[in-house]
Coordinates of C-alpha atoms in Angstrom, one line a residue:
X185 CA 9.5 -17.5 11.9
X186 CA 7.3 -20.3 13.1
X187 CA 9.0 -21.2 16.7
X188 CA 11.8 -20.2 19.2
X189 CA 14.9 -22.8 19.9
X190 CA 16.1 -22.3 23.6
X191 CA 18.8 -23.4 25.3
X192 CA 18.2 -26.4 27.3
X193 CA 20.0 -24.8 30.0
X194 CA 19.5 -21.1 30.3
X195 CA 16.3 -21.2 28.8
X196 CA 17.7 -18.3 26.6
X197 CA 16.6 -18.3 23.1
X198 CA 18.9 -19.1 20.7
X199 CA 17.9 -18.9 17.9
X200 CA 14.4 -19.3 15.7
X201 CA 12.9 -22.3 13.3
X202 CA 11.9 -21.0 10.0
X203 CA 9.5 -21.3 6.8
X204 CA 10.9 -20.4 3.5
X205 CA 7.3 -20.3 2.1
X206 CA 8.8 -19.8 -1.5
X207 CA 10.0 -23.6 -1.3
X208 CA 8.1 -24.5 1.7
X209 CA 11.3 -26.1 4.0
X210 CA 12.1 -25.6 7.5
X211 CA 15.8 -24.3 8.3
X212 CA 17.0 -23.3 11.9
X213 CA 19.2 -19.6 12.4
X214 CA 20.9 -19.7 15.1
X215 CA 22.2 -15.8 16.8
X216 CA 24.4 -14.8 20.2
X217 CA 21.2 -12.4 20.7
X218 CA 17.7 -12.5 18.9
X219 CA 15.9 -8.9 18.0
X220 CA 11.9 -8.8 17.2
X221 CA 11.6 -6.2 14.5
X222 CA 8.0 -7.3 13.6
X223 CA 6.4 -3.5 13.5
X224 CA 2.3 -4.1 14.3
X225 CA 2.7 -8.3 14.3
X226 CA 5.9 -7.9 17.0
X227 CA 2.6 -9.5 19.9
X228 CA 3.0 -12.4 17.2
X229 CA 6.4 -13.1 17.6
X230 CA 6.6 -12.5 21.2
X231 CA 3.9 -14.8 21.7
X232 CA 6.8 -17.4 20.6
X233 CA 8.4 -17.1 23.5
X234 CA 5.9 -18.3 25.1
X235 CA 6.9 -21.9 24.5
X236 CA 10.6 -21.3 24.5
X237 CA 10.7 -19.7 28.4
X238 CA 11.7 -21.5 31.2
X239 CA 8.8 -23.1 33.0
X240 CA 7.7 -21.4 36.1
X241 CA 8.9 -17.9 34.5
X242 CA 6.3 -15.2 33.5
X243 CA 6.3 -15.4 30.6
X244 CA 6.0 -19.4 29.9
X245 CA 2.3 -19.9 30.4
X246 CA 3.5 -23.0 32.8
X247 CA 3.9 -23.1 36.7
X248 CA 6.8 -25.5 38.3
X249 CA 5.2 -28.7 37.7
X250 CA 4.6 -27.8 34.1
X251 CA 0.3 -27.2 34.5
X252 CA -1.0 -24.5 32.3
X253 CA -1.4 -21.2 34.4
X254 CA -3.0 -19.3 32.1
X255 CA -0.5 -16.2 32.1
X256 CA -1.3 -14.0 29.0
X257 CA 0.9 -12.1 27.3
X258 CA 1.3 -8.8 27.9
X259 CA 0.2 -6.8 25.0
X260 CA 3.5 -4.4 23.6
X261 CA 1.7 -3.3 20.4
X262 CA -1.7 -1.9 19.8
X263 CA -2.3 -1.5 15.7
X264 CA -3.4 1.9 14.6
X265 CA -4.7 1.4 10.7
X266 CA -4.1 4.5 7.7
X267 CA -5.8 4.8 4.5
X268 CA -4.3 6.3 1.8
X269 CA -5.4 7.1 -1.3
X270 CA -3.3 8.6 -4.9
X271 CA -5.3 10.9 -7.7
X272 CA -4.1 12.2 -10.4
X273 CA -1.0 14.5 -11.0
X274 CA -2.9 17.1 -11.4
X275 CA -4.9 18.1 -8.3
X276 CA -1.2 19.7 -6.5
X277 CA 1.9 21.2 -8.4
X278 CA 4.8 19.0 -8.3
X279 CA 6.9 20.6 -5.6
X280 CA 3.9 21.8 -2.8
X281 CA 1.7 20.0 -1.1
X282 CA -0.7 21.2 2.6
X283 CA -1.1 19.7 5.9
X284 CA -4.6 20.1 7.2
X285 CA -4.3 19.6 11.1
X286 CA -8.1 20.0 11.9
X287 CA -10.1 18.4 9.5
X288 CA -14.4 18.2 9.7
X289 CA -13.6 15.1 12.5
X290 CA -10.6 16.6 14.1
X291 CA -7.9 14.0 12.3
X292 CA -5.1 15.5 10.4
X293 CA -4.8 15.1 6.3
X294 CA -2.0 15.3 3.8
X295 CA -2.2 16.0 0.2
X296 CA 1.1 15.9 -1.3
X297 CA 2.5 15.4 -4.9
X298 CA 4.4 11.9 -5.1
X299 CA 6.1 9.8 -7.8
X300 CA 4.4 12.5 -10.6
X301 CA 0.9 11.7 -8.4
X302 CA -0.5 13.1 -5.6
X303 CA -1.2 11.0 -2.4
X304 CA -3.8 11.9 0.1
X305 CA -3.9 10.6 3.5
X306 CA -4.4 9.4 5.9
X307 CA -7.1 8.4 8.5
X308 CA -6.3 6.9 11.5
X309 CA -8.1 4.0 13.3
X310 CA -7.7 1.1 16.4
X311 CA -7.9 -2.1 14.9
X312 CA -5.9 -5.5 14.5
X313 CA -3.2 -5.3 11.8
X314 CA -3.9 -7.6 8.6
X315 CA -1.3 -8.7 5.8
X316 CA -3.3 -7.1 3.2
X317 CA -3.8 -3.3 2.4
X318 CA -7.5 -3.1 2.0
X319 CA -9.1 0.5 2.4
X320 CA -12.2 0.5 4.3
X321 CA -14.8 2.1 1.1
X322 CA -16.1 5.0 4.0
X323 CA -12.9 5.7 4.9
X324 CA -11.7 6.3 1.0
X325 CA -15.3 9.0 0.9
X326 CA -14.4 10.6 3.9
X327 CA -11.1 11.5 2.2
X328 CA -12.4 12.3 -1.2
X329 CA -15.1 14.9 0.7
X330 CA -12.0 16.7 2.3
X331 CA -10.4 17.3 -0.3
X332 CA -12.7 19.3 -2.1
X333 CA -12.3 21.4 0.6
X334 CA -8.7 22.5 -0.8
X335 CA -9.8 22.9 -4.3
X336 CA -11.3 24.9 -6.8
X337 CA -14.9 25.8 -6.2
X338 CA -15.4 24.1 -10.0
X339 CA -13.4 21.7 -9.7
X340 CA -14.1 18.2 -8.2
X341 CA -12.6 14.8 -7.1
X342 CA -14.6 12.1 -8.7
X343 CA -14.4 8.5 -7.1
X344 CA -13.5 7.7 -10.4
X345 CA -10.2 9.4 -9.9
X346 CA -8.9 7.1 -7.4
X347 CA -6.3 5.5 -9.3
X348 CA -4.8 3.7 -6.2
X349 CA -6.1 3.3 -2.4
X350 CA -4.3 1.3 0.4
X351 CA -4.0 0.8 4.2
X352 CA -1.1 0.4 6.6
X353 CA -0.5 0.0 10.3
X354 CA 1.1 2.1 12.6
X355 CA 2.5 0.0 15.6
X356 CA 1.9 2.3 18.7
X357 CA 4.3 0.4 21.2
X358 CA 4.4 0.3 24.6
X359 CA 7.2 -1.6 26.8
X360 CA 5.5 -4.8 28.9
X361 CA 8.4 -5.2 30.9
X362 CA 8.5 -1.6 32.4
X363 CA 7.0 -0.8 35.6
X364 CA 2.7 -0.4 35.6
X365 CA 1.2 3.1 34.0
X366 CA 3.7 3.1 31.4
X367 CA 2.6 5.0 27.7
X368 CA 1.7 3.8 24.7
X369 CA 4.0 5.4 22.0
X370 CA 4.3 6.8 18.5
X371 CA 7.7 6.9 18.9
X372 CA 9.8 3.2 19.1
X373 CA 10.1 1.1 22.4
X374 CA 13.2 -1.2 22.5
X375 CA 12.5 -3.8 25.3
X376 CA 14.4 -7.0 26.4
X377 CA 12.8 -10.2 28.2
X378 CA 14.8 -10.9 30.9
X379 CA 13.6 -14.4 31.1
X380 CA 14.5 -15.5 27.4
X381 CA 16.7 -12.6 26.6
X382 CA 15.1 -11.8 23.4
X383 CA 14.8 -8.2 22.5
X384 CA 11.9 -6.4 20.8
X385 CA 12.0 -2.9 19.0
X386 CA 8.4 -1.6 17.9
X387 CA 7.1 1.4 17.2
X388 CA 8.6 4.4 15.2
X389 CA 7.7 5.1 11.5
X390 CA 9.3 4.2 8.3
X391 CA 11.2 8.2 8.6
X392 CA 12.9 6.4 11.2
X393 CA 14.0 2.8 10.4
X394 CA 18.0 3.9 10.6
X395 CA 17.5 5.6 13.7
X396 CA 15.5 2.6 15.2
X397 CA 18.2 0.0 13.9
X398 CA 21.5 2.4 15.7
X399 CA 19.1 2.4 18.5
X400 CA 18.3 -1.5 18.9
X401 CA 21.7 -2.7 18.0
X402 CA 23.6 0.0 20.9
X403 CA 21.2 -1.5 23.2
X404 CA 22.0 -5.3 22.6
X405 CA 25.5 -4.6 22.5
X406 CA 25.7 -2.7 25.8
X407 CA 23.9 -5.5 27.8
X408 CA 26.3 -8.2 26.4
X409 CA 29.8 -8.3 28.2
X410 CA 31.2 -10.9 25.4
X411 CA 31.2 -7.9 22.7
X412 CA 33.6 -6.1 24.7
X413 CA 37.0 -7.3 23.7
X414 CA 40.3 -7.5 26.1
X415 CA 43.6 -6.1 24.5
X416 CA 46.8 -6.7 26.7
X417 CA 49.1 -3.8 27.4
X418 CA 52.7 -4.8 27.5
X419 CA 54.1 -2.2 28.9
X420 CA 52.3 -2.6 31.8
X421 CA 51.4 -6.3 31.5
X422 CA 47.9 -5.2 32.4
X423 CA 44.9 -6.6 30.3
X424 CA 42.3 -3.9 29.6
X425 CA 38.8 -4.3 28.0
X426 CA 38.2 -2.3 24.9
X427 CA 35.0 0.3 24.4
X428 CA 31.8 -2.1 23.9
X429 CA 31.5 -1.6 20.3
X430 CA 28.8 0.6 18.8
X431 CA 26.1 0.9 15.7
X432 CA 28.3 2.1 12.9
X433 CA 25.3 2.8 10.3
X434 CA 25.9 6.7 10.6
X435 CA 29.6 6.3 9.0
X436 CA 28.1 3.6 6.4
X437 CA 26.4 4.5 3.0
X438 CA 23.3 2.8 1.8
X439 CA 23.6 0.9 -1.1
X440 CA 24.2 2.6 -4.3
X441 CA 25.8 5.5 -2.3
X442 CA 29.1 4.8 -4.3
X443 CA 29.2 6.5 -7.5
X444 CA 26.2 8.8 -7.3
X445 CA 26.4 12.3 -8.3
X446 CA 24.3 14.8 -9.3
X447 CA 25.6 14.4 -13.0
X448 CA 24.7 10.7 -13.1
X449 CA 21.5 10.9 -15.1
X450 CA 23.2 13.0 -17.8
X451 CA 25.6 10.5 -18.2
X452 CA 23.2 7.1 -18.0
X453 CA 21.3 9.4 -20.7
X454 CA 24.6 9.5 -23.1
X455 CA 26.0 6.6 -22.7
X456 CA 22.9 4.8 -23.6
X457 CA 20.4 6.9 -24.6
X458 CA 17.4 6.5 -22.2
X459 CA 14.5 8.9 -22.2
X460 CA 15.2 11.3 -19.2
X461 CA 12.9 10.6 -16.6
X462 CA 13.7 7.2 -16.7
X463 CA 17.4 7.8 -16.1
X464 CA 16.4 10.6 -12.9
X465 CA 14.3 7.3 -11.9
X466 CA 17.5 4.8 -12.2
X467 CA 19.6 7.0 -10.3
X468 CA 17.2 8.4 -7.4
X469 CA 16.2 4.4 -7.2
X470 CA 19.5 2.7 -7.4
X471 CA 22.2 5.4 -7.0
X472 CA 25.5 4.3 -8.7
X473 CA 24.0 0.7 -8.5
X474 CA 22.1 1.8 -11.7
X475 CA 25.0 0.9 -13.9
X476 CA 24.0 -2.7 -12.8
X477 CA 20.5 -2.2 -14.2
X478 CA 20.7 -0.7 -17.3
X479 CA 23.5 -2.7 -18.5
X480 CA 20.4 -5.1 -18.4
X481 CA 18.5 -3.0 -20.9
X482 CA 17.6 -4.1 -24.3
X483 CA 16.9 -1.7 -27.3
X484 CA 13.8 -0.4 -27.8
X485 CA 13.9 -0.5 -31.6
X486 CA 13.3 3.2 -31.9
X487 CA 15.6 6.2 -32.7
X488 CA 14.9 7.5 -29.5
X489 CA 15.0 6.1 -27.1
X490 CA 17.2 3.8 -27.3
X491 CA 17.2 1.8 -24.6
X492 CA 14.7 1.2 -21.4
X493 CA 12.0 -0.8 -22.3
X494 CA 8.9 1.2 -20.2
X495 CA 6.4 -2.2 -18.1
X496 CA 3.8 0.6 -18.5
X497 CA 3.3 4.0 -20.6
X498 CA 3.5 7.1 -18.1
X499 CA 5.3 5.2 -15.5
X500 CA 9.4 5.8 -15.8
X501 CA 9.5 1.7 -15.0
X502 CA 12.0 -0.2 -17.1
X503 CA 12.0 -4.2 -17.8
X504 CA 15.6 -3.8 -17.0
X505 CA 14.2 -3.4 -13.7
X506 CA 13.0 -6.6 -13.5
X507 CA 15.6 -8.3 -13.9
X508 CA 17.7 -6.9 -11.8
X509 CA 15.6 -7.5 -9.4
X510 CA 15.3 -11.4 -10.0
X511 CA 19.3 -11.5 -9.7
X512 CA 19.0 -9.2 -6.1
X513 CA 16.7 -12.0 -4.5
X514 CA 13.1 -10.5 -6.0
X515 CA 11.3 -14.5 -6.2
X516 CA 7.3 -12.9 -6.9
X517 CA 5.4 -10.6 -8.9
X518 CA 3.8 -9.2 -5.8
X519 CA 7.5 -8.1 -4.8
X520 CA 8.2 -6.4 -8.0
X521 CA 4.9 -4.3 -8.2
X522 CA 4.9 -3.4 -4.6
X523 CA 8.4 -3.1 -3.5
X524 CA 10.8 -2.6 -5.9
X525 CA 8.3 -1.0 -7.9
X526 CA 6.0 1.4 -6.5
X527 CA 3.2 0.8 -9.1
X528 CA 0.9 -1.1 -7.2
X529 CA 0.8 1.7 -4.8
X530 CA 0.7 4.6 -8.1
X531 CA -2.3 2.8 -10.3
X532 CA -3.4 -0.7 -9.4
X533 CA -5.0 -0.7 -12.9
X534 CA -1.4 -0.2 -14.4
X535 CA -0.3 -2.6 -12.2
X536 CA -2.7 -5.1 -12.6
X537 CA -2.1 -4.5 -16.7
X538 CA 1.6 -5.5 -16.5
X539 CA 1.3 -9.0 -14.8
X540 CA 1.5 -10.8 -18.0
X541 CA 5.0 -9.3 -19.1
X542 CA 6.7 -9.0 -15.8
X543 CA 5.6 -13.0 -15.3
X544 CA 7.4 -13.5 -18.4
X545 CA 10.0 -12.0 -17.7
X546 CA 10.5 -13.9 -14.5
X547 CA 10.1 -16.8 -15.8
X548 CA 12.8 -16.2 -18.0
X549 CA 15.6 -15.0 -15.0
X550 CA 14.2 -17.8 -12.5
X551 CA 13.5 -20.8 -14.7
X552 CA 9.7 -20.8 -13.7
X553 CA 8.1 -23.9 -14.8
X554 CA 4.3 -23.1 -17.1
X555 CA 2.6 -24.2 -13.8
X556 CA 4.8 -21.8 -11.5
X557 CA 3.9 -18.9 -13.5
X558 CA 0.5 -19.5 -13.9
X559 CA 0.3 -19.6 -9.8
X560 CA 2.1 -16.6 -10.1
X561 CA -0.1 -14.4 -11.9
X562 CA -3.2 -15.9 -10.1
X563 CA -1.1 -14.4 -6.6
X564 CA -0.5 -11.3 -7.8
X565 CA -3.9 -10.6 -9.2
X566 CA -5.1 -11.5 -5.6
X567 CA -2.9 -9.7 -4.0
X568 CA -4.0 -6.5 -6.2
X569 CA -7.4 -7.0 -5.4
X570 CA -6.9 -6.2 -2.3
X571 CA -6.1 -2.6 -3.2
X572 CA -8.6 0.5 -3.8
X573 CA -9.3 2.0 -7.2
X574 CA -11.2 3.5 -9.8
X575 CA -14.1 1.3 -8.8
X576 CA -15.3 0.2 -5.1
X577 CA -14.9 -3.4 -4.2
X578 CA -18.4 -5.3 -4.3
X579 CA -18.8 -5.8 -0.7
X580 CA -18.4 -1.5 -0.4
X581 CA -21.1 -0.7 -2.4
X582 CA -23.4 -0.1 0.3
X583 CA -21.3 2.9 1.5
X584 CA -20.9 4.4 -2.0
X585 CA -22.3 7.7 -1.9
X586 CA -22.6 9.3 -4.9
X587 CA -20.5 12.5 -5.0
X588 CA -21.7 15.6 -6.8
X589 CA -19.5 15.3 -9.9
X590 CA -20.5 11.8 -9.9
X591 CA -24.0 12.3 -9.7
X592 CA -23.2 15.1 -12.3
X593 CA -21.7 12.2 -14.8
X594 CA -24.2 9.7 -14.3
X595 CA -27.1 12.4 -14.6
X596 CA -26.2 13.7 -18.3
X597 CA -25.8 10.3 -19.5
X598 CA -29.3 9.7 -18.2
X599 CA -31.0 13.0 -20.0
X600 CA -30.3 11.8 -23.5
X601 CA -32.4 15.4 -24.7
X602 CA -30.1 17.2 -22.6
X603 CA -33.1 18.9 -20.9
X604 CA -31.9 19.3 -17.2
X605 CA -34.4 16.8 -16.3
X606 CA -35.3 13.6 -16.3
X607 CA -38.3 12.0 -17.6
X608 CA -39.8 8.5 -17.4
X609 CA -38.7 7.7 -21.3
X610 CA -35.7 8.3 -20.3
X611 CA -35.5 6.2 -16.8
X612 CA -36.7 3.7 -19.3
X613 CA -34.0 3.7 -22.1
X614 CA -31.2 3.6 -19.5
X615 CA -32.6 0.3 -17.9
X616 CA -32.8 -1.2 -21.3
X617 CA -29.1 -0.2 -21.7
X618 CA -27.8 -1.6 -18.5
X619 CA -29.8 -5.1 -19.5
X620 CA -32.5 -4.7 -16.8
X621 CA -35.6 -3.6 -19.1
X622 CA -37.9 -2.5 -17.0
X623 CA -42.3 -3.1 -16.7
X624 CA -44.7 -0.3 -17.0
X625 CA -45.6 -1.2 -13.9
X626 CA -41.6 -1.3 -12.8
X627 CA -40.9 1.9 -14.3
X628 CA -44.0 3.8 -12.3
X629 CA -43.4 2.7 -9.1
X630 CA -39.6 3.8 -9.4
X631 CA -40.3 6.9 -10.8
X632 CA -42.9 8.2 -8.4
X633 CA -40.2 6.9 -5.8
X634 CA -37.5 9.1 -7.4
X635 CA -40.6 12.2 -8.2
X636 CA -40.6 13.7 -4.7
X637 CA -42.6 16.9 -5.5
X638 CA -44.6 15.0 -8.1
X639 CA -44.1 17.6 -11.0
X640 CA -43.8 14.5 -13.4
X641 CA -39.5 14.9 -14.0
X642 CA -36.9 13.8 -11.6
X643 CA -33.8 16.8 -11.0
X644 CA -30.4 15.8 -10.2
X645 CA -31.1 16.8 -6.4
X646 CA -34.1 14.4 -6.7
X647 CA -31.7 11.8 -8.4
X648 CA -29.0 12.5 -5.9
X649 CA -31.6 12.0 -2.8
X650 CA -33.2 8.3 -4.5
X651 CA -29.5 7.4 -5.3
X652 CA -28.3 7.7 -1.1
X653 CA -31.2 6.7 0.6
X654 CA -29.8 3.3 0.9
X655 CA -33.1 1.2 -0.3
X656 CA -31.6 -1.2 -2.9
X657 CA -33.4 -1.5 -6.5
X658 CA -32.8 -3.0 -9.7
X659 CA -32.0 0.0 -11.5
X660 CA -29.8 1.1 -9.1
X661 CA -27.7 -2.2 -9.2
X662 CA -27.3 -1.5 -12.6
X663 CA -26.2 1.8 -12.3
X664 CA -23.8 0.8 -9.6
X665 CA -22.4 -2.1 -11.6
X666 CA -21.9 -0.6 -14.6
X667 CA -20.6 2.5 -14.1
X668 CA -17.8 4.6 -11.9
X669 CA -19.9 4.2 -8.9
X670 CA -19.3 0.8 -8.5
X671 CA -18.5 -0.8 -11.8
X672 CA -16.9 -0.9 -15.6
X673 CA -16.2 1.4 -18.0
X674 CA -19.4 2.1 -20.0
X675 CA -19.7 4.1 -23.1
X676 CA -23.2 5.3 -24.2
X677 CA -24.2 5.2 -27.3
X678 CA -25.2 8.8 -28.0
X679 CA -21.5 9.8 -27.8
X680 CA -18.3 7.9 -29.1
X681 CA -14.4 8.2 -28.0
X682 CA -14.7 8.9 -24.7
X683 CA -17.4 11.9 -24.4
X684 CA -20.2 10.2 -23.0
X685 CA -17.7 7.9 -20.7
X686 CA -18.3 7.8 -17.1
X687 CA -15.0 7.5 -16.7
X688 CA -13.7 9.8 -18.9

């Protein structure tokens, strides 16, 4: 939405002038009533209004004889950010998960098994809302350090484990047109401008999006006398108006509703012989929609299964998937790893690994031309940087701190003589291996910095201490860079497949 269309003579909004930024042209909507469902950017749209109220109102920025007067407006929505992060499967059974309500700060934590993972969150934090999901690095730590807390005494979450990290906004609304002292809310605030009759709804949580909508729309209806409908009674050749009509989502069924049963994946599983966690996928994702999709499928050239061609191995995703999507309106790659799949959010390694066939696929439902999908791919690999992971972003490396396990990994890979210690040989051969050979002079002055107690061998509490003191060195670049704490996976060379692997 890029601008509010008013009537000339109410000053009422109308309707709204808009951007399809897929094609980039302009087109108008026009509405009998305009609703702001904008969550944490609603302030944006509202600020609209701003040039489509009548001048001299409150809201319109302009006095009588059209001169700026500076009128602001008042805030609805202040953003509250949430990091989450997703580990492995592993870490919580598949049906139990904990609520910590007084965590080592005060915030509450969850740590619950989802989509066969286990998502951890969330942290909670004032800020202005961004388009982007990028997790603050510090705020990723703080939740890795908690929960150790609900976890095996030998057993520890390595940074390394991260397989997926976000942030999202909670809109904490507040109404602008009530009188002064008013709250700010975690629940949802439906407010109407009386000045260009638009109506906002903010607030809430994603739990709540039906409740909000039934809410909103019983509002707009009840303020509007031109929903309510006369009927004429002969009998007493009286006209009467009709109830104002209501939100009927409560008596509708979401999509897919129609057709699902609790037999459905057996039967998607006989009829065309897809591996069964692909087919309890289909139907908890599409309901009886998911005829549509894997009529889509193509064989998989094996015995078993059949069909359902998997976009990644360990994820129950389909191709089929994909294009369905394309023909229900999907138009980027972003949409399809982060919305109608939830892979993005699940491993943004996995995700990031599938670009290449979902853009052909795309390309083959929309038409794309070789340029289209090349700007295609370069967006979505963008747009997945923006997410945590197995390694920090570049700019977060300052804040790394090496956890114990971490420290553990990096440690052993360091002692090649497996002596519990390490000795300046040793500091040596690792530099060579990272590419940053180090002087004799280089190499003593780095060592005596690590050698607190000056016993001639550096401990892992020593290492750990030299690693966090934030002074910035060469070698600990290269360790940073090159390794889970901040880098690539790295193999040594004193152990092959995967036994010597930081992140293994």
């Amino acid at each position: 939405v890029t601008e509010c269309i008013s009537d000339g003579e109410t000053g009422k909004v109308v309707g709204v002038k808009a951007l399809d930024r897929i094609s980039g042209k302009d087109f108008e909507v026009y509405a009998k009533k305009v609703i702001f469902a904008g969550g944490p950017f609603t302030d944006g749209l509202r600020e609209l209004e701003l040039t489509a109220a009548p001048t001299g109102s409150s809201i319109s920025g302009k006095d009588d004889n059209n001169n700026n007067n500076n009128t602001e407006l008042q805030k609805a929505v202040h953003g509250a950010s949430g990091s989450h992060i997703v580990l492995p499967g592993y870490y919580a059974p598949n049906h139990m998960g904990l609520l910590d309500y007084n965590t080592s700060d005060g915030r509450f934590l969850f740590f619950l098994p989802w989509q066969g993972s286990v998502i951890v969150g969330t942290t909670d934090k004032k800020c202005e809302a961004e388009t982007l999901p990028y997790p603050p690095e510090d705020e990723i730590q703080w939740m890795l350090k908690e929960c150790e807390k609900y976890l095996s005494h030998n057993l520890k979450v390595r940074r390394s484990d991260v397989l997926s990290a976000w942030r999202g906004w909670r809109p904490l609304a507040a109404d602008p047109n009530a009188p002064p002292g008013g709250q700010v809310s975690r629940d949802h605030v439906i407010s109407t401008n009386p000045d260009t009759g638009v109506t906002f709804i903010a607030g809430g949580k994603w739990t709540t999006w039906r409740e909000m909508a039934q809410d909103v729309l019983d509002k707009v209806l009840s303020e509007n006398n031109e929903y309510a409908t006369e009927d004429h009674d002969n009998s007493k050749g009286k006209s009467k108006s009709s109830p104002i009509p209501k939100c009927n989502t409560l008596h509708l069924s979401l999509h897919g509703g129609k057709g699902w049963s609790e037999s459905l994946p057996v039967q998607v599983i006989q009829k065309y012989g897809i591996e069964q966690t692909v087919a309890e996928h289909l139907v908890r994702t599409y309901g009886g929609r998911v005829w549509e999709v894997v009529e889509l499928c193509r064989p998989t050239g094996k015995r078993w299964p059949r069909h359902g061609i998997l976009l990644s191995q360990h994820f129950p995703y389909i191709e089929a998937e994909v294009r369905f999507a394309c023909r229900e309106y999907a138009c980027t790659i972003e949409d399809i790893l982060s919305r109608r799949t939830r892979l993005a959010f699940l491993n943004r390694d996995a995700a990031e690994e599938v670009i290449p066939r979902v853009a052909d696929i795309m390309a083959e439902e929309l038409g794309w031309s070789r340029k289209t999908k090349a700007e295609q791919i370069r967006a979505a690999r963008e747009y997945l940087a923006s997410y945590g992971g197995r390694i920090p972003h570049e700019d977060d490396l300052e804040v790394r701190l090496l956890t114990h396990e971490d420290a553990m990994d990096v440690f052993r890979d360091i002692d090649t003589d497996g002596s519990g210690f390490l000795d300046q040989q040793e500091i040596k051969d690792m530099a060579t291996r990272l590419g940053r050979p180090l002087s004799e002079e280089q190499l003593k002055s780095l060592f005596d910095t690590m050698d607190k107690d000056r016993n001639g061998r550096i401990d892992v509490e020593e290492f750990i201490d030299w690693y966090n003191d934030g002074a910035e060195t060469i070698f600990k670049g290269g360790l940073q860079r090159k390794m889970t704490v901040g880098g690539e996976k790295w193999l040594t060379t004193r152990k092959k497949g995967g036994g010597g692997s930081f992140l293994g």
